[in-house]
Amino acid sequence: MIRKASLGTIFFTVFLDLLGFGLVVPYLPGVARAHGASDLVATLLGAGYSLMQLLFVPYWGQLSDRTGRRPVLLTSIAASVAGLLFLGSAGSLWMLFLARIWSGIATSNLAVAQAYIADVTRPEDRARGMGLIGAGIGLGFVFGPVLGGLLEGYSQDHGLFARVGALPAFAAAALAALNLVLALLFLPESLPP
């Protein structure tokens, strides 16, 4: 009983989480250095994001076991939109850190996506469903930096934003907002009452 719309939305959720990560991550060290960060502090900006994911993946997963997959996914996607908008408008080092920590917490929904796949697939189809998550992760990592580079090049050529990396962050926020709309429309709850 694979629900194709649900699987597509889960794929899109994971893909966009990693695409958003890839869109902005190449610029973060340079942006941090522009705000006076040392190389170590600039590196900690990425580490903070990953640490929040390490800490919050189990939390989101357990919360979704109690309250349902859909509300947790919707909340995490909405929080991701907010984090990326904040990142795009961050004007200081502490704001960059806050934006990345918030985004790390928000995008820690991988366990929920996996649980959703397990909920909506038969055991014999589960490997294929989990493969969709792996494909979403891989494609997001591949296309994110490429699209981020293209957007940043366009932004600098046309003088759109004074701060490096702002356009990729706002583009990632727009994609996350699109993801939120699609999830609202096409992602039913997967847990039985």
XYZ file of N, CA and C in Angstrom:
579
model
N 0.808 -1.196 0.000
C 0.000 0.000 0.000
C 0.855 1.265 0.000
N 1.670 1.396 -1.011
C 2.509 2.579 -1.116
C 1.647 3.748 -1.568
N 1.695 4.815 -0.820
C 0.986 6.033 -1.199
C 1.964 6.925 -1.949
N 1.820 6.976 -3.271
C 2.814 7.662 -4.095
C 2.921 9.143 -3.773
N 1.815 9.832 -3.547
C 1.888 11.260 -3.221
C 2.652 11.464 -1.915
N 2.417 10.599 -0.931
C 3.110 10.718 0.345
C 4.606 10.473 0.173
N 4.962 9.449 -0.589
C 6.373 9.151 -0.807
C 7.057 10.291 -1.552
N 6.376 10.854 -2.532
C 6.938 11.982 -3.268
C 7.162 13.184 -2.371
N 6.228 13.438 -1.479
C 6.360 14.573 -0.565
C 7.494 14.337 0.421
N 7.644 13.114 0.904
C 8.751 12.797 1.809
C 10.086 12.938 1.078
N 10.153 12.433 -0.149
C 11.370 12.599 -0.945
C 11.695 14.083 -1.088
N 10.684 14.877 -1.431
C 10.873 16.306 -1.633
C 11.326 16.988 -0.346
N 10.774 16.571 0.791
C 11.160 17.143 2.080
C 12.638 16.906 2.357
N 13.082 15.672 2.205
C 14.480 15.340 2.460
C 15.387 16.029 1.440
N 14.986 15.980 0.177
C 15.772 16.618 -0.884
C 15.950 18.112 -0.602
N 14.860 18.787 -0.262
C 14.954 20.230 -0.039
C 15.731 20.578 1.225
N 15.649 19.743 2.258
C 16.477 19.971 3.451
C 17.954 19.983 3.064
N 18.367 19.001 2.288
C 19.774 18.899 1.912
C 20.142 19.879 0.812
N 19.205 20.200 -0.061
C 19.454 21.216 -1.079
C 19.683 22.572 -0.407
N 18.831 22.899 0.568
C 19.007 24.149 1.310
C 20.341 24.198 2.027
N 20.744 23.076 2.602
C 22.053 22.991 3.247
C 23.153 23.262 2.224
N 23.047 22.602 1.074
C 24.071 22.758 0.043
C 24.099 24.130 -0.596
N 22.954 24.779 -0.677
C 22.906 26.123 -1.259
C 23.728 27.123 -0.454
N 23.710 27.007 0.856
C 24.327 28.032 1.700
C 25.679 27.655 2.291
N 25.965 26.375 2.419
C 27.163 25.975 3.163
C 28.477 26.447 2.516
N 28.589 26.561 1.198
C 29.875 27.037 0.662
C 30.225 28.468 1.064
N 29.235 29.276 1.400
C 29.476 30.686 1.686
C 29.630 30.984 3.165
N 29.223 30.076 4.007
C 29.199 30.377 5.443
C 30.558 30.752 6.027
N 31.631 30.030 5.719
C 32.922 30.448 6.307
C 33.332 31.856 5.889
N 33.143 32.202 4.626
C 33.489 33.540 4.157
C 32.639 34.616 4.801
N 31.353 34.343 4.950
C 30.456 35.305 5.594
C 30.867 35.479 7.058
N 31.192 34.380 7.726
C 31.618 34.462 9.129
C 32.907 35.270 9.252
N 33.868 35.036 8.350
C 35.118 35.791 8.390
C 34.874 37.275 8.134
N 33.904 37.585 7.264
C 33.573 38.991 7.000
C 33.038 39.679 8.259
N 32.508 38.893 9.185
C 32.019 39.446 10.459
C 33.060 39.322 11.571
N 34.317 39.050 11.174
C 35.407 39.042 12.141
C 35.737 37.692 12.753
N 35.159 36.627 12.254
C 35.424 35.307 12.828
C 36.796 34.790 12.408
N 37.447 34.090 13.301
C 38.687 33.389 12.956
C 38.316 32.133 12.157
N 39.335 31.457 11.629
C 39.073 30.220 10.887
C 38.380 29.191 11.770
N 38.811 29.086 13.014
C 38.197 28.133 13.940
C 36.730 28.461 14.176
N 36.432 29.713 14.448
C 35.048 30.118 14.710
C 34.192 29.919 13.459
N 34.749 30.218 12.276
C 34.007 30.004 11.029
C 33.675 28.527 10.840
N 34.600 27.658 11.243
C 34.354 26.219 11.146
C 33.295 25.778 12.142
N 33.272 26.402 13.308
C 32.277 26.056 14.321
C 30.855 26.376 13.860
N 30.728 27.277 12.909
C 29.412 27.603 12.366
C 28.777 26.364 11.729
N 29.564 25.623 10.965
C 29.063 24.377 10.381
C 28.903 23.283 11.420
N 29.803 23.251 12.385
C 29.738 22.222 13.423
C 28.499 22.389 14.285
N 28.093 23.624 14.541
C 26.895 23.871 15.352
C 25.648 23.300 14.696
N 25.540 23.450 13.398
C 24.418 22.893 12.635
C 24.384 21.375 12.795
N 25.531 20.747 12.567
C 25.605 19.286 12.650
C 25.370 18.775 14.061
N 25.857 19.495 15.066
C 25.629 19.093 16.449
C 24.143 19.122 16.786
N 23.439 20.139 16.313
C 21.993 20.219 16.579
C 21.273 19.052 15.916
N 21.722 18.662 14.740
C 21.098 17.503 14.098
C 21.354 16.234 14.904
N 22.566 16.083 15.373
C 22.885 14.919 16.193
C 21.984 14.848 17.421
N 21.759 15.983 18.056
C 20.967 16.018 19.274
C 19.465 15.917 19.028
N 18.977 16.480 17.916
C 17.539 16.601 17.734
C 16.903 15.555 16.824
N 17.684 14.780 16.086
C 17.073 13.699 15.285
C 16.289 12.752 16.189
N 16.865 12.273 17.302
C 16.073 11.388 18.173
C 14.856 12.094 18.780
N 15.003 13.366 19.113
C 13.892 14.099 19.717
C 12.709 14.179 18.753
N 12.969 14.620 17.505
C 11.881 14.714 16.527
C 11.257 13.343 16.282
N 12.092 12.305 16.215
C 11.567 10.958 15.990
C 10.646 10.499 17.113
N 11.074 10.696 18.361
C 10.239 10.310 19.502
C 8.972 11.140 19.574
N 9.085 12.435 19.293
C 7.907 13.296 19.301
C 6.898 12.841 18.253
N 7.392 12.435 17.089
C 6.477 11.985 16.034
C 5.800 10.664 16.392
N 6.445 9.842 17.222
C 5.808 8.611 17.693
C 4.608 8.924 18.583
N 4.699 10.020 19.322
C 3.621 10.389 20.243
C 2.541 11.246 19.585
N 2.946 12.196 18.752
C 1.979 13.172 18.238
C 1.604 12.964 16.778
N 2.337 12.142 16.069
C 2.078 11.920 14.650
C 3.206 12.469 13.792
N 3.372 11.868 12.636
C 4.457 12.263 11.728
C 4.175 13.618 11.066
N 2.929 13.801 10.632
C 2.580 14.999 9.870
C 2.831 16.293 10.657
N 2.340 16.420 11.898
C 2.587 17.682 12.596
C 4.061 17.962 12.842
N 4.838 16.923 13.096
C 6.267 17.127 13.325
C 6.953 17.551 12.033
N 6.605 16.900 10.925
C 7.199 17.293 9.651
C 6.802 18.720 9.269
N 5.543 19.060 9.439
C 5.097 20.420 9.108
C 5.805 21.458 9.975
N 5.938 21.163 11.256
C 6.624 22.087 12.162
C 8.088 22.251 11.778
N 8.743 21.142 11.475
C 10.167 21.226 11.140
C 10.379 21.951 9.810
N 9.495 21.753 8.853
C 9.625 22.450 7.570
C 9.387 23.952 7.770
N 8.368 24.313 8.534
C 8.099 25.734 8.804
C 9.280 26.376 9.545
N 9.853 25.664 10.494
C 11.008 26.179 11.225
C 12.210 26.347 10.299
N 12.327 25.470 9.328
C 13.403 25.582 8.354
C 13.258 26.845 7.515
N 12.030 27.151 7.107
C 11.784 28.391 6.357
C 12.261 29.589 7.176
N 11.866 29.633 8.442
C 12.245 30.745 9.312
C 13.761 30.835 9.478
N 14.412 29.697 9.675
C 15.864 29.687 9.855
C 16.613 30.180 8.629
N 16.148 29.791 7.450
C 16.811 30.226 6.227
C 16.573 31.706 5.946
N 15.378 32.194 6.255
C 15.123 33.632 6.114
C 16.014 34.433 7.065
N 16.145 33.920 8.281
C 17.009 34.583 9.261
C 18.460 34.563 8.800
N 18.896 33.446 8.238
C 20.266 33.334 7.728
C 20.500 34.337 6.603
N 19.537 34.465 5.701
C 19.687 35.396 4.592
C 19.779 36.843 5.023
N 19.194 37.170 6.159
C 19.208 38.555 6.627
C 20.152 38.782 7.802
N 20.904 37.769 8.200
C 21.812 37.884 9.347
C 22.876 38.941 9.084
N 23.021 39.842 10.027
C 23.976 40.934 9.871
C 25.125 40.912 10.864
N 25.244 39.838 11.627
C 26.344 39.737 12.590
C 26.684 38.268 12.799
N 27.817 38.059 13.433
C 28.272 36.691 13.663
C 27.317 35.917 14.559
N 26.842 36.536 15.634
C 25.933 35.816 16.533
C 24.636 35.459 15.815
N 24.188 36.316 14.888
C 22.975 36.006 14.126
C 23.206 34.815 13.195
N 24.407 34.742 12.607
C 24.736 33.583 11.765
C 24.689 32.296 12.592
N 25.284 32.343 13.783
C 25.272 31.165 14.654
C 23.848 30.782 15.042
N 23.060 31.756 15.415
C 21.681 31.472 15.797
C 20.901 30.871 14.627
N 21.082 31.421 13.438
C 20.384 30.912 12.255
C 20.781 29.471 11.952
N 22.069 29.163 12.053
C 22.524 27.802 11.741
C 22.113 26.807 12.819
N 22.142 27.221 14.067
C 21.692 26.327 15.144
C 20.201 26.052 14.989
N 19.430 27.096 14.739
C 17.984 26.935 14.519
C 17.726 26.012 13.328
N 18.446 26.234 12.217
C 18.247 25.408 11.025
C 18.663 23.962 11.265
N 19.708 23.758 12.069
C 20.115 22.393 12.403
C 19.033 21.654 13.173
N 18.395 22.368 14.090
C 17.283 21.770 14.839
C 16.110 21.491 13.904
N 15.793 22.464 13.054
C 14.632 22.336 12.167
C 14.774 21.202 11.171
N 15.959 21.018 10.624
C 16.131 20.005 9.583
C 16.530 18.638 10.140
N 16.334 18.445 11.415
C 16.632 17.150 12.039
C 15.453 16.192 11.905
N 14.799 16.224 10.785
C 13.579 15.435 10.602
C 13.801 14.136 9.825
N 15.047 13.732 9.657
C 15.330 12.524 8.888
C 14.710 11.278 9.515
N 14.768 11.154 10.836
C 14.163 9.989 11.495
C 12.654 9.968 11.288
N 12.048 11.146 11.273
C 10.602 11.222 11.051
C 10.275 10.809 9.613
N 11.086 11.257 8.672
C 10.876 10.864 7.279
C 11.020 9.349 7.119
N 12.009 8.768 7.769
C 12.184 7.318 7.699
C 11.009 6.594 8.349
N 10.553 7.095 9.478
C 9.406 6.476 10.139
C 8.159 6.586 9.264
N 7.992 7.707 8.589
C 6.852 7.885 7.693
C 6.897 6.837 6.576
N 8.078 6.652 5.996
C 8.238 5.641 4.935
C 7.862 4.264 5.476
N 8.328 3.950 6.676
C 8.007 2.654 7.273
C 6.507 2.510 7.512
N 5.843 3.617 7.848
C 4.400 3.579 8.096
C 3.589 3.299 6.837
N 4.025 3.842 5.697
C 3.176 3.807 4.499
C 3.591 2.762 3.467
N 4.588 1.948 3.769
C 5.012 0.925 2.820
C 4.848 -0.470 3.417
N 4.616 -1.415 2.540
C 4.622 -2.817 2.961
C 6.061 -3.233 3.203
N 6.294 -4.225 4.039
C 7.676 -4.644 4.316
C 8.479 -4.949 3.055
N 7.846 -5.541 2.068
C 8.584 -5.883 0.840
C 8.921 -4.656 -0.009
N 8.257 -3.532 0.237
C 8.525 -2.293 -0.510
C 9.339 -1.287 0.290
N 9.657 -1.617 1.525
C 10.285 -0.651 2.422
C 11.679 -0.243 1.963
N 12.461 -1.176 1.456
C 13.814 -0.835 0.996
C 13.757 0.198 -0.127
N 12.797 0.054 -1.013
C 12.635 1.022 -2.100
C 12.258 2.394 -1.530
N 11.385 2.409 -0.548
C 11.000 3.665 0.087
C 12.168 4.338 0.783
N 12.973 3.538 1.500
C 14.148 4.101 2.170
C 15.183 4.565 1.145
N 15.213 3.885 0.001
C 16.093 4.314 -1.085
C 15.736 5.702 -1.590
N 14.441 6.037 -1.540
C 14.020 7.389 -1.919
C 14.645 8.436 -1.007
N 14.725 8.122 0.279
C 15.353 9.050 1.219
C 16.830 9.214 0.877
N 17.499 8.097 0.613
C 18.914 8.172 0.233
C 19.119 8.971 -1.045
N 18.219 8.788 -1.999
C 18.311 9.548 -3.253
C 18.106 11.040 -2.997
N 17.144 11.373 -2.132
C 16.905 12.774 -1.804
C 18.118 13.415 -1.155
N 18.758 12.685 -0.249
C 19.961 13.193 0.410
C 21.066 13.411 -0.621
N 21.314 12.403 -1.435
C 22.381 12.496 -2.429
C 22.164 13.618 -3.430
N 20.948 13.707 -3.948
C 20.662 14.759 -4.935
C 20.749 16.151 -4.318
N 20.306 16.286 -3.084
C 20.420 17.578 -2.411
C 21.869 18.004 -2.235
N 22.733 17.063 -1.850
C 24.153 17.367 -1.698
C 24.816 17.707 -3.023
N 24.380 17.056 -4.109
C 24.982 17.300 -5.417
C 24.534 18.641 -5.998
N 23.226 18.880 -5.999
C 22.702 20.063 -6.678
C 22.759 21.342 -5.842
N 22.776 21.220 -4.513
C 22.782 22.402 -3.665
C 23.947 23.343 -3.918
N 25.189 22.871 -3.829
C 26.315 23.781 -4.070
C 26.351 24.340 -5.499
N 25.936 23.532 -6.471
C 25.910 24.009 -7.861
C 24.913 25.160 -8.002
N 23.698 24.939 -7.520
C 22.685 25.994 -7.605
C 23.066 27.205 -6.763
N 23.646 26.962 -5.599
C 24.100 28.065 -4.759
C 25.152 28.907 -5.473
N 26.078 28.239 -6.154
C 27.105 28.966 -6.912
C 26.510 29.780 -8.041
N 25.560 29.191 -8.755
C 24.907 29.926 -9.844
C 24.134 31.133 -9.323
N 23.398 30.936 -8.238
C 22.641 32.044 -7.656
C 23.563 33.145 -7.137
N 24.637 32.749 -6.483
C 25.562 33.747 -5.953
C 26.237 34.508 -7.081
N 26.604 33.809 -8.153
C 27.189 34.485 -9.308
C 26.225 35.497 -9.906
N 24.967 35.097 -10.031
C 23.943 36.003 -10.548
C 23.756 37.207 -9.621
N 23.727 36.935 -8.334
C 23.529 37.995 -7.346
C 24.663 39.013 -7.414
N 25.893 38.543 -7.506
C 27.040 39.449 -7.546
C 27.109 40.201 -8.875
N 26.762 39.525 -9.972
C 26.782 40.178 -11.291
C 25.749 41.292 -11.389
N 24.626 41.122 -10.698
C 23.531 42.083 -10.802
C 23.374 42.964 -9.556
N 24.274 42.832 -8.609
C 24.257 43.683 -7.420
C 22.984 43.547 -6.590
N 22.441 42.316 -6.507
C 21.177 42.130 -5.800
C 21.311 42.271 -4.285
N 22.350 41.679 -3.721
C 22.531 41.703 -2.271
C 23.961 42.079 -1.951
N 24.124 42.897 -0.941
C 25.476 43.307 -0.545
C 26.221 42.156 0.117
N 25.502 41.300 0.827
C 26.164 40.224 1.569
C 26.260 38.958 0.729
N 27.444 38.395 0.727
C 27.673 37.129 0.026
C 26.795 36.050 0.650
N 26.172 35.243 -0.182
C 25.373 34.114 0.284
C 23.931 34.436 0.611
N 23.523 35.706 0.523
C 22.142 36.055 0.890
C 21.137 35.474 -0.098
N 21.393 35.597 -1.402
C 20.442 35.076 -2.392
C 20.281 33.558 -2.274
N 21.361 32.772 -2.155
C 21.151 31.337 -1.949
C 20.327 31.022 -0.697
N 20.528 31.777 0.385
C 19.748 31.538 1.609
C 18.278 31.842 1.377
N 17.980 32.950 0.704
C 16.582 33.296 0.432
C 15.951 32.310 -0.557
N 16.735 31.828 -1.516
C 16.222 30.820 -2.458
C 15.911 29.520 -1.723
N 16.785 29.135 -0.796
C 16.532 27.926 0.001
C 15.279 28.102 0.848
N 15.068 29.304 1.385
C 13.855 29.580 2.169
C 12.613 29.469 1.291
N 12.692 29.966 0.065
C 11.549 29.877 -0.852
C 11.240 28.426 -1.195
N 12.267 27.607 -1.411
C 12.045 26.187 -1.696
C 11.450 25.475 -0.491
N 11.911 25.836 0.703
C 11.343 25.239 1.915
C 9.885 25.657 2.087
N 9.555 26.898 1.724
C 8.161 27.346 1.798
C 7.295 26.573 0.810
N 7.822 26.328 -0.383
C 7.106 25.498 -1.357
C 6.903 24.091 -0.801
N 7.925 23.562 -0.164
C 7.834 22.246 0.461
C 6.744 22.228 1.523
N 6.644 23.299 2.309
C 5.618 23.384 3.351
C 4.216 23.351 2.735
N 4.023 24.089 1.664
C 2.715 24.100 0.987
C 2.386 22.707 0.459
N 3.351 22.064 -0.185
C 3.109 20.714 -0.719
C 2.802 19.720 0.397
N 3.527 19.831 1.506
C 3.270 18.929 2.630
C 1.887 19.175 3.223
N 1.493 20.430 3.317
C 0.149 20.743 3.823
C -0.921 20.123 2.933
N -0.688 20.146 1.625
C -1.700 19.668 0.688
C -1.679 18.157 0.462
N -0.474 17.572 0.460
C -0.342 16.182 -0.020
C 0.219 15.186 0.983
N 0.419 15.588 2.217
C 1.028 14.675 3.179
C 0.046 14.344 4.287
N -0.668 13.224 4.152
C -1.594 12.834 5.225
C -0.819 12.235 6.400
N -1.468 12.130 7.518
C -0.866 11.459 8.671
C -0.675 9.991 8.345
N 0.459 9.442 8.743
C 0.753 8.041 8.438
C 0.485 7.098 9.612
N 0.454 7.628 10.829
C 0.217 6.769 11.989
C -1.282 6.537 12.145
N -1.661 5.323 12.467
C -3.082 5.108 12.768
C -3.467 5.795 14.058
N -4.744 6.149 14.206
C -5.164 6.844 15.446
C -4.875 5.988 16.679
